[in-house]
XYZ file of N, CA and C in Angstrom:
330
model
N -11.800 -6.290 6.195
C -10.827 -5.316 6.478
C -10.244 -5.242 5.051
N -9.189 -6.036 4.501
C -8.770 -5.695 2.778
C -9.795 -6.124 2.348
N -10.970 -6.328 2.182
C -11.715 -6.298 1.623
C -12.732 -4.945 1.555
N -12.761 -4.234 2.547
C -13.103 -3.325 2.436
C -12.161 -1.729 1.808
N -10.919 -2.270 1.882
C -10.497 -1.451 1.426
C -10.061 -1.420 -0.068
N -10.049 -2.756 -0.558
C -10.292 -3.142 -2.086
C -11.588 -1.839 -2.797
N -12.649 -2.440 -1.676
C -13.818 -1.722 -2.256
C -13.601 -0.012 -2.326
N -13.449 0.231 -1.066
C -13.077 1.797 -1.128
C -11.992 2.263 -2.490
N -10.955 1.788 -2.722
C -9.753 2.046 -3.776
C -10.856 2.187 -5.266
N -11.703 0.792 -5.032
C -12.040 0.926 -6.531
C -13.435 1.965 -6.504
N -13.979 1.947 -5.705
C -15.377 3.549 -5.529
C -14.883 4.677 -6.049
N -13.528 4.707 -5.210
C -12.632 6.117 -5.294
C -12.480 6.364 -6.556
N -11.576 5.162 -7.499
C -11.435 5.317 -8.319
C -12.892 5.760 -9.642
N -13.800 5.097 -9.213
C -15.102 5.336 -9.737
C -15.861 6.446 -9.955
N -15.423 7.210 -8.924
C -16.239 8.453 -8.144
C -15.483 9.366 -8.782
N -14.081 9.032 -8.692
C -13.138 10.085 -10.025
C -13.549 10.363 -11.220
N -13.801 9.349 -11.745
C -13.947 9.289 -13.424
C -15.186 9.592 -13.443
N -16.141 10.334 -12.650
C -17.424 10.814 -12.892
C -18.336 9.872 -13.548
N -18.332 7.992 -12.878
C -19.092 7.341 -13.490
C -19.431 7.299 -14.581
N -18.528 7.672 -15.826
C -18.487 7.603 -17.044
C -18.601 6.207 -17.956
N -17.977 5.372 -17.652
C -17.842 3.820 -18.073
C -17.317 2.956 -16.612
N -18.019 1.852 -16.355
C -17.745 0.866 -15.629
C -16.234 0.578 -15.936
N -15.703 0.161 -14.409
C -14.004 0.196 -15.090
C -13.758 -1.502 -14.928
N -13.188 -2.608 -15.547
C -13.814 -3.852 -15.808
C -12.384 -4.236 -14.452
N -12.652 -5.084 -13.814
C -11.601 -6.039 -12.930
C -10.812 -6.878 -13.662
N -10.034 -6.834 -13.910
C -9.196 -8.071 -15.054
C -8.765 -8.986 -14.031
N -8.619 -8.635 -13.090
C -7.815 -10.021 -11.972
C -7.965 -9.704 -10.384
N -8.439 -10.849 -10.252
C -9.103 -11.082 -8.633
C -8.501 -12.259 -8.317
N -7.448 -12.609 -7.780
C -7.120 -13.531 -7.033
C -7.066 -13.377 -5.161
N -7.614 -14.441 -4.550
C -7.598 -14.492 -3.354
C -7.439 -16.250 -2.482
N -6.690 -15.936 -1.513
C -6.302 -17.597 -0.979
C -6.745 -16.880 0.907
N -6.924 -17.895 1.188
C -6.497 -18.078 2.841
C -6.448 -19.499 3.248
N -5.840 -19.541 4.505
C -6.018 -21.009 4.545
C -6.241 -20.854 6.237
N -6.613 -21.943 7.185
C -6.903 -22.084 8.730
C -5.880 -21.539 9.441
N -4.676 -21.423 8.941
C -3.291 -20.525 9.798
C -3.160 -19.055 10.075
N -4.347 -18.628 9.168
C -4.344 -16.464 9.089
C -3.399 -16.421 8.149
N -2.796 -17.292 7.350
C -2.547 -17.191 6.285
C -2.990 -16.258 4.914
N -3.128 -15.661 4.233
C -3.682 -15.141 3.154
C -3.003 -13.838 1.958
N -3.423 -14.147 1.154
C -2.812 -13.108 0.040
C -3.968 -12.978 -1.075
N -3.787 -11.746 -1.492
C -4.961 -11.733 -2.516
C -4.535 -10.618 -3.841
N -4.711 -10.188 -4.486
C -3.854 -9.983 -5.692
C -5.005 -9.277 -6.427
N -5.216 -8.149 -7.001
C -6.067 -7.255 -7.761
C -5.580 -6.674 -8.793
N -6.098 -6.522 -10.631
C -5.818 -5.194 -11.339
C -7.393 -4.977 -11.975
N -7.468 -3.589 -12.151
C -8.400 -3.014 -13.020
C -8.302 -2.772 -14.289
N -9.134 -2.262 -14.826
C -8.515 -1.994 -16.459
C -8.125 -0.773 -16.807
N -7.975 0.627 -15.531
C -7.307 1.757 -15.877
C -6.382 1.561 -15.462
N -5.366 0.468 -14.871
C -4.099 0.185 -14.381
C -3.834 0.173 -13.402
N -4.822 0.173 -12.378
C -4.739 0.196 -10.740
C -4.507 -0.854 -10.528
N -3.087 -1.335 -9.920
C -3.126 -2.785 -9.249
C -2.862 -2.850 -7.684
N -3.029 -4.087 -6.986
C -2.879 -3.998 -5.877
C -2.335 -5.440 -4.994
N -1.808 -5.455 -4.477
C -1.000 -6.987 -3.948
C -1.106 -7.040 -2.427
N -1.497 -7.999 -1.518
C -1.048 -7.918 -0.123
C -0.762 -9.674 -0.289
N 0.192 -10.081 1.144
C 0.383 -11.449 1.527
C 0.229 -11.198 3.113
N -0.060 -12.103 4.066
C 0.110 -11.890 5.554
C 0.119 -13.320 6.058
N 0.309 -13.053 7.324
C 0.130 -14.250 8.303
C 0.311 -13.610 9.949
N 0.018 -14.774 10.714
C -0.105 -14.683 12.012
C 1.484 -15.412 12.640
N 1.757 -14.467 12.833
C 3.378 -14.850 13.602
C 3.667 -14.005 14.801
N 3.048 -14.020 15.711
C 3.509 -13.415 17.283
C 2.756 -12.135 16.726
N 1.788 -11.809 15.748
C 0.580 -10.689 15.778
C 0.856 -10.696 14.504
N 0.163 -9.977 13.644
C 0.004 -10.007 12.252
C 1.349 -9.484 11.424
N 1.483 -9.935 10.588
C 3.000 -9.942 9.518
C 2.190 -9.770 8.366
N 2.275 -8.564 7.554
C 1.775 -8.464 6.297
C 2.592 -7.869 4.945
N 2.528 -7.876 3.994
C 3.561 -7.314 3.011
C 2.655 -7.253 1.711
N 3.006 -6.158 0.859
C 1.817 -5.962 -0.432
C 2.455 -4.363 -0.526
N 1.449 -4.022 -1.734
C 1.622 -2.850 -2.865
C 0.688 -2.409 -3.387
N 0.895 -0.837 -4.173
C -0.007 -0.354 -4.838
C 0.388 -0.052 -6.331
N -0.432 -0.077 -7.246
C 0.508 1.281 -8.489
C -0.793 1.249 -9.566
N -0.462 2.494 -9.683
C -1.674 3.185 -10.472
C -0.762 4.781 -11.035
N -1.359 5.048 -11.585
C -0.793 6.566 -12.443
C -1.691 7.342 -11.484
N -0.561 8.561 -11.475
C -1.524 9.720 -10.982
C -2.084 10.408 -11.179
N -2.451 11.855 -10.969
C -3.168 12.745 -11.345
C -2.796 13.385 -12.640
N -1.057 13.618 -12.191
C -0.109 14.289 -12.925
C 0.421 13.499 -14.454
N -0.234 12.188 -14.049
C 0.510 11.489 -15.426
C 1.681 10.621 -14.981
N 2.031 10.314 -13.774
C 3.380 10.157 -13.231
C 3.121 8.593 -11.837
N 3.816 7.622 -12.840
C 3.344 6.061 -12.303
C 3.555 6.322 -10.491
N 2.773 6.007 -9.771
C 2.678 5.978 -8.695
C 2.805 3.680 -8.110
N 4.309 3.780 -7.391
C 4.523 2.479 -6.626
C 4.510 2.676 -5.566
N 3.687 1.921 -4.404
C 4.048 1.583 -3.016
C 4.007 0.602 -2.809
N 4.715 0.142 -1.924
C 5.623 -1.021 -1.612
C 5.198 -0.662 0.130
N 5.017 -2.024 0.994
C 4.920 -1.730 2.174
C 5.143 -2.830 3.063
N 5.340 -3.091 4.429
C 5.318 -4.083 5.223
C 4.933 -3.778 6.802
N 4.471 -4.534 7.155
C 3.605 -3.981 8.612
C 3.713 -5.534 9.346
N 3.995 -5.181 10.698
C 4.226 -5.814 11.836
C 4.785 -5.883 13.229
N 5.668 -6.175 13.646
C 5.984 -5.954 15.051
C 6.915 -4.203 15.017
N 7.332 -4.112 13.822
C 8.260 -2.707 13.700
C 7.147 -1.410 12.957
N 5.790 -1.838 12.971
C 4.758 -0.710 12.452
C 4.349 -0.912 11.160
N 3.969 0.211 10.587
C 3.486 -0.096 9.262
C 4.736 1.009 8.293
N 5.556 -0.354 7.298
C 6.627 0.936 6.556
C 6.391 1.171 5.065
N 5.575 1.908 4.838
C 5.596 2.187 3.245
C 7.075 2.759 2.655
N 7.242 2.217 1.885
C 8.068 2.840 0.587
C 7.936 3.130 -0.862
N 8.306 4.380 -1.259
C 7.529 4.568 -2.553
C 8.659 6.417 -2.831
N 9.098 6.211 -3.988
C 9.830 7.749 -5.040
C 8.728 8.664 -4.295
N 7.518 8.484 -4.322
C 6.669 9.825 -4.409
C 6.698 10.373 -3.151
N 6.706 9.677 -1.593
C 6.294 9.772 -0.347
C 7.611 10.540 -0.104
N 7.229 11.613 0.876
C 8.155 12.683 1.284
C 9.002 11.797 2.399
N 10.767 12.512 2.484
C 11.572 12.143 3.327
C 12.023 13.240 3.869
N 12.335 12.827 5.397
C 13.003 13.734 6.281
C 13.743 14.747 6.022
N 14.098 15.701 6.045
C 15.662 16.104 5.707
C 16.577 15.274 6.232
N 17.990 15.837 5.690
C 19.461 14.956 6.285
C 19.194 16.114 7.609
N 19.858 15.210 8.524
C 20.264 16.166 9.800
C 21.865 16.877 9.384
N 21.852 17.367 10.009
C 22.804 18.938 9.522
C 23.590 18.824 11.236
N 25.056 18.565 11.390
C 25.783 18.431 12.033
C 25.743 19.918 13.114
N 25.283 20.580 14.277
C 25.579 21.595 14.995
C 27.094 21.926 15.265
N 26.874 23.448 14.706
C 28.436 23.718 15.414
C 28.694 24.451 16.904
N 28.880 23.284 17.437
C 29.047 23.584 18.878
C 30.251 22.241 19.589
N 30.864 22.237 20.706
C 31.312 21.198 21.045
C 30.618 21.456 22.530
N 30.596 20.200 23.215
C 30.154 20.076 24.331
C 30.921 20.317 25.440
N 30.469 21.080 26.572
C 32.034 21.165 27.605
C 31.671 20.536 28.607
N 32.642 20.097 29.136
C 32.763 19.308 30.400
C 31.892 19.074 31.432
N 30.469 19.942 31.825
C 30.101 19.886 32.562
C 29.018 18.748 32.694
């Protein structure tokens, strides 16, 4: 699954670059053990980096992130955790829900 995501990211970047020049992979480190623990980290020549670590602990627990420069030239950094509480992404570029506003009424005794 993770290798498919990595390949999809690299293919998307290459496609977006109109196949002008091959993008070198500067770093590609991976580990895995018999207990279900794994890590991977890669970095490409056009400034994309990705890392993740995970383990089996009453289900899969993972954490990691991405960084790249967006189409507008703004650096994008996304980190995440995933596990029993679901997938929790964090990044300044992500939308946030509006702040709740107190409603101007009082509850009656009924």
